[in-house]
Tab-separated table of C-alpha atoms and ligand atoms in Angstrom:
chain	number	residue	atom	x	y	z
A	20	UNK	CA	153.839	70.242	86.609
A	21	UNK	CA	150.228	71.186	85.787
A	22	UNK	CA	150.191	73.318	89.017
A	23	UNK	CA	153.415	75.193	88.329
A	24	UNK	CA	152.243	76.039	84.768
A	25	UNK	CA	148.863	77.024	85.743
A	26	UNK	CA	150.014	79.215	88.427
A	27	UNK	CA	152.463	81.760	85.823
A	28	UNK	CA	151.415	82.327	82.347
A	29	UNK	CA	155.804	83.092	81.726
A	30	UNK	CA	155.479	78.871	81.981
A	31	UNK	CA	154.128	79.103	78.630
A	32	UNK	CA	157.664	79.578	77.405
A	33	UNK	CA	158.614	76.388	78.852
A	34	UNK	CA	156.548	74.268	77.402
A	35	UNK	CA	152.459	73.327	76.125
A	36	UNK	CA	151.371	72.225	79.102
A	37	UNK	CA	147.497	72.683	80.022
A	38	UNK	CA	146.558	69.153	81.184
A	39	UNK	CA	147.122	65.721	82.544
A	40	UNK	CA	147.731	64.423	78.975
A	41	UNK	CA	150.323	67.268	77.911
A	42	UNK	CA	151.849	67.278	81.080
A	43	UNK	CA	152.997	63.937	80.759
A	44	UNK	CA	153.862	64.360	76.837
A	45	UNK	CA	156.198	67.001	78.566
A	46	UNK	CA	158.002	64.859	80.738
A	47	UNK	CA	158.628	62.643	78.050
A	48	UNK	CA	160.110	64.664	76.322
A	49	UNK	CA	162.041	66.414	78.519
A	50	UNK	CA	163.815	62.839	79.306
A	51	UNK	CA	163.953	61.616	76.171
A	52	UNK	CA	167.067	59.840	75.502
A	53	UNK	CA	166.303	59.061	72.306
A	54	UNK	CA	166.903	62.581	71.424
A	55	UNK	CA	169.998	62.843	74.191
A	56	UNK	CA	167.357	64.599	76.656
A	57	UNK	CA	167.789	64.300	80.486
A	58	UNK	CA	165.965	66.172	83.460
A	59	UNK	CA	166.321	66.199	86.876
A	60	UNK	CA	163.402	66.873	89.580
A	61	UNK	CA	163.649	69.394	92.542
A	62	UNK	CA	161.985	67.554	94.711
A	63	UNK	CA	160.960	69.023	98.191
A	64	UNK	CA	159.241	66.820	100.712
A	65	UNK	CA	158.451	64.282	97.937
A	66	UNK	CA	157.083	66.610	95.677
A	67	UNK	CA	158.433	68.240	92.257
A	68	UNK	CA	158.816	71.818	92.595
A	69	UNK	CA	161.143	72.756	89.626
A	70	UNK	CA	162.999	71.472	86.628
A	71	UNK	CA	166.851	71.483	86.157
A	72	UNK	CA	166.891	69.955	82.389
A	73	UNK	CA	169.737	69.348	79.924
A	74	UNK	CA	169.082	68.852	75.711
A	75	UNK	CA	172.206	67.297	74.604
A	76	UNK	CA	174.272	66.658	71.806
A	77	UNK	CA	176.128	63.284	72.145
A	78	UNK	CA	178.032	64.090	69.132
A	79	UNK	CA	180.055	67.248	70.778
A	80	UNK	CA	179.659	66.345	74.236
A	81	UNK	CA	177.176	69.569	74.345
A	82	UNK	CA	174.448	70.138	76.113
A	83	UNK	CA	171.363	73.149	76.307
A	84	UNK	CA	171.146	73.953	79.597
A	85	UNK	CA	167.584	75.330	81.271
A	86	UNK	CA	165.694	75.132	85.019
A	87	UNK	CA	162.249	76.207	86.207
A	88	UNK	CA	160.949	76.465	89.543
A	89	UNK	CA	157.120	76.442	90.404
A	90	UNK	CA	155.949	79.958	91.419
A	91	UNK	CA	155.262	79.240	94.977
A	92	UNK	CA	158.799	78.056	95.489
A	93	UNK	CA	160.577	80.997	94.128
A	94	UNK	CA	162.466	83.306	96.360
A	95	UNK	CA	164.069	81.322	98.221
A	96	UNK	CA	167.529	80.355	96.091
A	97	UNK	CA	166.136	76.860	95.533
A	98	UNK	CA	167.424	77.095	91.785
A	99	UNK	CA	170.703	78.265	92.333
A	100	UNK	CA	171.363	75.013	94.161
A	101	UNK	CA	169.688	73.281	92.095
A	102	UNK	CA	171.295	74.180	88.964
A	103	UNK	CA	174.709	74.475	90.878
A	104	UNK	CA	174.615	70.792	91.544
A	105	UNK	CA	173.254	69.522	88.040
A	106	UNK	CA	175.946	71.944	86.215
A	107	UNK	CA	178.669	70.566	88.522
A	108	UNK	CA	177.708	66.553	87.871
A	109	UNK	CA	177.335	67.044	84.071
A	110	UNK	CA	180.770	68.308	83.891
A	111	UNK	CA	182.460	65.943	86.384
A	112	UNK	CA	182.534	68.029	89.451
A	113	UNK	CA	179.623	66.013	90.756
A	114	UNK	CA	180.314	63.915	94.371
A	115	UNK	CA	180.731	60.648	92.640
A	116	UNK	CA	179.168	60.922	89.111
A	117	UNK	CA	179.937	62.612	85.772
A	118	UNK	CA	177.234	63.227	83.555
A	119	UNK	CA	180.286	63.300	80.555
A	120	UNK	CA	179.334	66.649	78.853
A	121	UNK	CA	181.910	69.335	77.833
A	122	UNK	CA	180.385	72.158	77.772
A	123	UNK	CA	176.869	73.979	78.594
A	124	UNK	CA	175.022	76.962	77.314
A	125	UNK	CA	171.857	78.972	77.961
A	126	UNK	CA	170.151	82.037	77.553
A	127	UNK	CA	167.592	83.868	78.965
A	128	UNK	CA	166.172	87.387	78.319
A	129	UNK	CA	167.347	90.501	79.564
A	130	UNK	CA	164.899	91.037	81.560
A	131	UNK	CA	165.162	87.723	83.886
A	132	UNK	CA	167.798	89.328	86.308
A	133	UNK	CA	167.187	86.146	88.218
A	134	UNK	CA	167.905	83.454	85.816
A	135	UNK	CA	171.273	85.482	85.023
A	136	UNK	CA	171.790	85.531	88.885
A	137	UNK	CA	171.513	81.737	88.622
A	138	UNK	CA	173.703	80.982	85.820
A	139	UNK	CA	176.302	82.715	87.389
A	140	UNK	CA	176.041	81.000	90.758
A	141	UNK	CA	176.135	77.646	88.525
A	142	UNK	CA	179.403	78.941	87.245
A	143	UNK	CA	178.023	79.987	83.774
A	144	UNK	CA	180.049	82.862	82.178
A	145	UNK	CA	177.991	85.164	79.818
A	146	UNK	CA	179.314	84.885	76.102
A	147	UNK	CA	177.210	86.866	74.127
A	148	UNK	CA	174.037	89.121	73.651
A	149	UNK	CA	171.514	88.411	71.072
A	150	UNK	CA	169.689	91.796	70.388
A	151	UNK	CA	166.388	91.507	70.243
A	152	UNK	CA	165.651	87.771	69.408
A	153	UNK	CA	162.094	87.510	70.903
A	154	UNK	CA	159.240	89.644	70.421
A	155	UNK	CA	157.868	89.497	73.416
A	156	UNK	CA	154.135	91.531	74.682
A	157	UNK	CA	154.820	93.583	71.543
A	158	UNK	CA	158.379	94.655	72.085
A	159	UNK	CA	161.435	93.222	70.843
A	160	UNK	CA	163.763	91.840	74.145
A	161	UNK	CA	167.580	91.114	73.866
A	162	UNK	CA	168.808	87.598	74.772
A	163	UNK	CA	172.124	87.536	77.600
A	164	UNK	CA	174.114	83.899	76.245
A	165	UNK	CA	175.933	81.945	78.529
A	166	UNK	CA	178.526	78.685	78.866
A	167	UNK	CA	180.542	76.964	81.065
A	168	UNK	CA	182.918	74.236	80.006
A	169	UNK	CA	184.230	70.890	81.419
A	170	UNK	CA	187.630	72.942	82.500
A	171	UNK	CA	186.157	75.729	83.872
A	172	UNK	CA	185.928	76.615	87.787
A	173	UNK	CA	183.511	74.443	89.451
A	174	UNK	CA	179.869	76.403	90.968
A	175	UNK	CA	180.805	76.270	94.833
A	176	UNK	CA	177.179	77.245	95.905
A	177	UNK	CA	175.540	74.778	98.265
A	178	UNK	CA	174.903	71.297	96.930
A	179	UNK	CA	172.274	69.481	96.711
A	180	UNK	CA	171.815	65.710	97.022
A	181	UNK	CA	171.476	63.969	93.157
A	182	UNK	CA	169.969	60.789	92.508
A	183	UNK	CA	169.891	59.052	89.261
A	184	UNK	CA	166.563	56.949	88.528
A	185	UNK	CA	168.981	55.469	85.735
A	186	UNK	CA	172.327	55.545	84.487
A	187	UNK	CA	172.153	59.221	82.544
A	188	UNK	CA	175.489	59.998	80.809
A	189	UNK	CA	176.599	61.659	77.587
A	190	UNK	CA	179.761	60.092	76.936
B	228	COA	C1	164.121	82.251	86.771
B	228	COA	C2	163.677	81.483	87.989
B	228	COA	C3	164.177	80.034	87.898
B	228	COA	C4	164.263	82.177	89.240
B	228	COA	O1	163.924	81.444	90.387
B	228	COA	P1	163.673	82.201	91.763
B	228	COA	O2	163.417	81.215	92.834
B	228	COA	O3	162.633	83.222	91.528
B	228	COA	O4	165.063	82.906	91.993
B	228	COA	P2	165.550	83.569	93.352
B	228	COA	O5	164.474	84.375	93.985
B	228	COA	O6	166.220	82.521	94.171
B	228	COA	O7	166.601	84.635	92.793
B	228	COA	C5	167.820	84.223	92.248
B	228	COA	C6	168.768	85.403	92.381
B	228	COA	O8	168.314	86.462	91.533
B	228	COA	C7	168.151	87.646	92.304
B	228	COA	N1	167.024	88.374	91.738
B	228	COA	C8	165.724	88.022	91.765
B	228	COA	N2	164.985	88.958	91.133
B	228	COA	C9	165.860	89.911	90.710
B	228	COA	C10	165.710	91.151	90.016
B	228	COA	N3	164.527	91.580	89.592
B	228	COA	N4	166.828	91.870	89.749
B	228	COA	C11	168.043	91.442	90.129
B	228	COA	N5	168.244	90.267	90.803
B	228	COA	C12	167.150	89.535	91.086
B	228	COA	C13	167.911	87.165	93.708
B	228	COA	O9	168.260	88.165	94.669
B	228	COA	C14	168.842	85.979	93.775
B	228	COA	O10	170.155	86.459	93.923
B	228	COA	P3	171.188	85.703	94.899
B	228	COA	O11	171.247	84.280	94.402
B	228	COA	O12	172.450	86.447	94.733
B	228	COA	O13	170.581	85.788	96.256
B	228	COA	C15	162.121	81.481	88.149
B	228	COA	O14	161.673	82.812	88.206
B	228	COA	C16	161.422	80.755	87.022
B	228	COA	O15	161.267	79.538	87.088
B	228	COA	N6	160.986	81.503	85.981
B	228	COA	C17	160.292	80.910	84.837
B	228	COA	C18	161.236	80.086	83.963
B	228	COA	C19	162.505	80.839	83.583
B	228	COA	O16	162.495	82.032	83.335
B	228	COA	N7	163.600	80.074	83.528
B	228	COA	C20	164.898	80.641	83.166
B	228	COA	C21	165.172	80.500	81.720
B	228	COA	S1	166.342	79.157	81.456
């Protein structure tokens, strides 16, 4: 975590973390269930080199969808997998679990051709465009908004393995 967010000041966006002691408040929160928060690691040999993490809303079956991968693991279509297989699970396409949501949603900027490339191969569909909700370096940057529901095609992009520290559902 500290590594990834040290290594691309964009990981600001994600999150305050600077040390040991926020890194871990992160993580926390980020799998809160309290507040209907789950997260999955991408682990590669035994270490975590991105974040595939779902906010959710019990009440509607709903969830915020949103992934990071550390800068010196980028490239290589990691994420798309990644999010492909967390996506497919938390809608009930998963091998042999169902995280129990009904539908998803992100957004990224405009200009993050790659996260858009990534929703897509998770089987988002773009709803909407927010125009210029973030001020960003000075300029004002446009928002692309995405979802995918329960019934819609699942992603058919390679799949990774999942496994659940605990029992993780939103039903
Ligand atoms: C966004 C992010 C996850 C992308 O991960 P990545 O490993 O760099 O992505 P990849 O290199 O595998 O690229 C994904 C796809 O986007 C394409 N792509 C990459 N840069 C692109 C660009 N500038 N223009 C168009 N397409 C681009 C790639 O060709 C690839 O397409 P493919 O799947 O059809 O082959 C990563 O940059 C990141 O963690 N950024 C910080 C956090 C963030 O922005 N998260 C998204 C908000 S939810």
């Amino acid at each position: 975590m500290l590594s990834a967010f040290a290594a691309d000041p964009e990981m600001s966006r994600q999150g305050d973390v600077t040390d040991l002691e926020s890194a871990e408040a992160y993580i926390r929160q980020l799998t809160d269930r309290s507040q209907d928060n789950l997260a999955f690691a991408v682990v590669d040999r035994g270490r975590c080199v991105g974040v595939v993490a779902i906010n959710g809303s019990r009440q509607h079956q709903l969830g915020w969808f949103f992934y990071w991968v550390h800068p010196g693991t980028r490239g290589r279509g990691v994420m798309s997998q990644a999010a492909a297989t967390v996506a497919n699970w938390a809608l009930g396409h998963g091998e042999d679990d169902d995280g129990g949501f009904y539908r998803l949603e992100l957004g990224h900027r405009e200009n993050n051709p790659a996260s858009g490339r990534i929703a897509a191969a998770a089987g988002f569909l773009q709803e909407g465009l927010e125009r210029e909700k973030f001020e960003v370096g000075g300029e004002r940057v446009d928002v692309l908004t995405y979802g995918r529901l329960r019934s819609d095609p699942p992603a058919v992009v390679g799949h990774l393995p999942l496994r659940c520290q605990q029992e993780v559902t939103c039903s």
